[in-house]
mmCIF file of C-alpha atoms in Angstrom:
data_model
loop_
_atom_site.group_PDB
_atom_site.id
_atom_site.type_symbol
_atom_site.label_atom_id
_atom_site.label_comp_id
_atom_site.label_asym_id
_atom_site.label_seq_id
_atom_site.Cartn_x
_atom_site.Cartn_y
_atom_site.Cartn_z
ATOM 1 C CA MET A 21 -84.784 62.535 89.834
ATOM 2 C CA THR A 22 -84.043 64.241 86.546
ATOM 3 C CA LYS A 23 -83.014 61.185 84.489
ATOM 4 C CA PHE A 24 -86.397 59.494 84.793
ATOM 5 C CA GLY A 25 -88.240 62.804 84.638
ATOM 6 C CA VAL A 26 -90.052 62.546 87.971
ATOM 7 C CA HIS A 27 -91.175 65.842 89.462
ATOM 8 C CA ILE A 28 -91.502 65.989 93.244
ATOM 9 C CA GLY A 29 -94.564 68.034 94.151
ATOM 10 C CA GLU A 30 -96.016 68.694 97.555
ATOM 11 C CA ILE A 31 -94.465 66.991 100.578
ATOM 12 C CA LYS A 32 -96.240 66.977 103.935
ATOM 13 C CA CYS A 33 -95.528 65.032 107.100
ATOM 14 C CA GLY A 34 -96.565 61.492 106.148
ATOM 15 C CA SER A 35 -97.545 62.157 102.548
ATOM 16 C CA ALA A 36 -96.035 63.109 99.220
ATOM 17 C CA GLU A 37 -96.844 63.760 95.586
ATOM 18 C CA VAL A 38 -94.774 62.973 92.500
ATOM 19 C CA SER A 39 -95.586 63.229 88.805
ATOM 20 C CA ILE A 40 -94.240 62.545 85.343
ATOM 21 C CA ASP A 41 -95.163 63.926 81.942
ATOM 22 C CA VAL A 42 -95.921 60.875 79.815
ATOM 23 C CA ASP A 43 -94.282 61.051 76.396
ATOM 24 C CA PRO A 44 -95.470 58.349 73.965
ATOM 25 C CA ALA A 45 -92.049 58.266 72.261
ATOM 26 C CA LYS A 46 -90.382 57.362 75.568
ATOM 27 C CA HIS A 47 -93.032 55.706 77.726
ATOM 28 C CA PHE A 48 -95.377 53.769 75.431
ATOM 29 C CA ASN A 49 -94.951 50.094 74.577
ATOM 30 C CA HIS A 50 -95.519 48.315 71.240
ATOM 31 C CA ARG A 51 -99.308 48.402 71.834
ATOM 32 C CA ASP A 52 -99.304 52.229 72.023
ATOM 33 C CA ILE A 53 -100.100 52.330 75.738
ATOM 34 C CA CYS A 54 -98.005 53.604 78.645
ATOM 35 C CA HIS A 55 -95.811 50.739 79.817
ATOM 36 C CA GLY A 56 -96.757 49.365 83.234
ATOM 37 C CA GLY A 57 -93.109 49.520 84.262
ATOM 38 C CA VAL A 58 -93.152 53.298 83.852
ATOM 39 C CA MET A 59 -96.178 53.526 86.130
ATOM 40 C CA LEU A 60 -94.596 51.159 88.677
ATOM 41 C CA ALA A 61 -91.361 53.159 88.681
ATOM 42 C CA LEU A 62 -93.314 56.388 89.237
ATOM 43 C CA ALA A 63 -95.264 54.785 92.076
ATOM 44 C CA ASP A 64 -92.064 53.439 93.643
ATOM 45 C CA SER A 65 -90.532 56.931 93.423
ATOM 46 C CA VAL A 66 -93.131 58.370 95.786
ATOM 47 C CA LEU A 67 -92.420 55.745 98.456
ATOM 48 C CA GLY A 68 -88.943 56.910 99.378
ATOM 49 C CA VAL A 69 -90.104 60.513 99.475
ATOM 50 C CA THR A 70 -93.054 59.568 101.688
ATOM 51 C CA GLY A 71 -90.816 57.679 104.111
ATOM 52 C CA ALA A 72 -88.337 60.549 104.188
ATOM 53 C CA SER A 73 -91.180 62.946 105.037
ATOM 54 C CA VAL A 74 -91.200 61.397 108.520
ATOM 55 C CA GLY A 75 -87.439 60.951 108.727
ATOM 56 C CA ALA A 76 -87.307 57.306 107.622
ATOM 57 C CA VAL A 77 -84.874 55.788 105.151
ATOM 58 C CA VAL A 78 -86.953 52.993 103.594
ATOM 59 C CA ALA A 79 -86.577 50.029 101.268
ATOM 60 C CA THR A 80 -89.469 48.282 99.540
ATOM 61 C CA LEU A 81 -90.473 44.929 101.075
ATOM 62 C CA ASN A 82 -93.765 44.395 99.245
ATOM 63 C CA PHE A 83 -95.370 46.348 96.413
ATOM 64 C CA SER A 84 -98.815 45.875 94.903
ATOM 65 C CA MET A 85 -100.416 47.976 92.182
ATOM 66 C CA ASN A 86 -103.874 47.604 90.711
ATOM 67 C CA PHE A 87 -104.026 48.984 87.178
ATOM 68 C CA ILE A 88 -107.470 50.550 86.810
ATOM 69 C CA ARG A 89 -107.223 52.412 83.512
ATOM 70 C CA GLY A 90 -104.740 52.424 80.636
ATOM 71 C CA VAL A 91 -102.909 55.538 79.469
ATOM 72 C CA HIS A 92 -103.295 55.905 75.683
ATOM 73 C CA GLU A 93 -102.282 59.548 75.136
ATOM 74 C CA PRO A 94 -99.843 62.121 76.498
ATOM 75 C CA THR A 95 -100.788 63.194 80.016
ATOM 76 C CA THR A 96 -99.290 63.938 83.394
ATOM 77 C CA LEU A 97 -99.466 61.036 85.799
ATOM 78 C CA THR A 98 -99.518 62.019 89.460
ATOM 79 C CA VAL A 99 -99.142 59.751 92.477
ATOM 80 C CA ARG A 100 -100.323 60.931 95.884
ATOM 81 C CA SER A 101 -99.369 58.830 98.896
ATOM 82 C CA HIS A 102 -99.974 58.714 102.618
ATOM 83 C CA ILE A 103 -98.680 56.577 105.448
ATOM 84 C CA LYS A 104 -101.235 54.158 106.900
ATOM 85 C CA HIS A 105 -98.887 52.644 109.513
ATOM 86 C CA ALA A 106 -95.519 53.833 110.762
ATOM 87 C CA GLY A 107 -93.910 51.288 113.037
ATOM 88 C CA HIS A 108 -90.381 50.944 114.340
ATOM 89 C CA SER A 109 -89.215 48.626 111.548
ATOM 90 C CA THR A 110 -91.977 48.740 108.903
ATOM 91 C CA MET A 111 -94.197 51.295 107.251
ATOM 92 C CA VAL A 112 -97.372 50.760 105.186
ATOM 93 C CA ILE A 113 -98.061 53.344 102.489
ATOM 94 C CA GLU A 114 -101.148 53.715 100.284
ATOM 95 C CA ALA A 115 -101.216 55.765 97.104
ATOM 96 C CA GLU A 116 -103.366 56.589 94.105
ATOM 97 C CA MET A 117 -102.272 57.427 90.581
ATOM 98 C CA THR A 118 -104.337 59.813 88.473
ATOM 99 C CA ASP A 119 -103.977 61.406 85.055
ATOM 100 C CA SER A 120 -104.339 65.065 84.039
ATOM 101 C CA GLU A 121 -108.123 64.674 83.921
ATOM 102 C CA LYS A 122 -108.178 63.247 87.489
ATOM 103 C CA HIS A 123 -109.128 59.765 86.229
ATOM 104 C CA LEU A 124 -108.015 57.006 88.590
ATOM 105 C CA ILE A 125 -105.228 55.096 86.818
ATOM 106 C CA GLY A 126 -104.116 52.825 89.639
ATOM 107 C CA THR A 127 -104.007 52.117 93.352
ATOM 108 C CA ILE A 128 -100.861 51.195 95.249
ATOM 109 C CA LEU A 129 -100.289 49.436 98.569
ATOM 110 C CA THR A 130 -96.792 48.840 99.836
ATOM 111 C CA THR A 131 -94.901 47.714 102.904
ATOM 112 C CA MET A 132 -91.561 49.382 103.470
ATOM 113 C CA PHE A 133 -88.671 48.352 105.704
ATOM 114 C CA VAL A 134 -87.252 51.175 107.794
ATOM 115 C CA VAL A 135 -83.512 50.895 107.153
ATOM 116 C CA ASP A 136 -82.344 53.992 109.013
ATOM 117 C CA ARG A 137 -83.417 57.481 110.080
ATOM 118 C CA PHE A 138 -82.638 60.904 108.647
ATOM 119 C CA LYS A 139 -81.554 62.608 111.838
ATOM 120 C CA GLU A 140 -82.260 66.052 110.404
ATOM 121 C CA ILE A 141 -85.923 65.248 109.560
ATOM 122 C CA PRO A 142 -88.336 64.931 112.500
ATOM 123 C CA ALA A 143 -90.945 62.141 112.601
ATOM 124 C CA LYS A 144 -93.646 64.784 113.179
ATOM 125 C CA TRP A 145 -93.707 68.359 111.875
#
C-alpha cells in the first residue's frame, strides 16, 4: 500500500494494525485539520488485512466511524482491529484509531462480506 502511504504493522490471527504518517501538506483540508476521508481510508485499509488474517477475502458491507478527536498537527495515526464475529458469509470487525500520543481519535465498527477464502491462510493459527 505504498501509494497511500499505509504501513502494515503487526498481524495476528483475527487482528491487525496499520498506520500512516499524517503530513499536513497532503492530508489536511482547508480548515487545517486531517481530512476525515484520510482517516476513513486508513480505517478501511485495516479491514482487508484483518479478514485476510483468518483466510477471508472480504468486501465492506457497512462501515461506521465515530470521530472522537480532530488531528491538527503531524502525527502517526494507527488503527488496531479485531474480529468480533466470523461467520460463514459475514464478519464483524471493531477497531480503534489513535495518534502518536495514544489519544483516541476514532472508533470503527464494520460488517464485511466474505467473498472468498485464501486457501493458503488458515482460519486459525
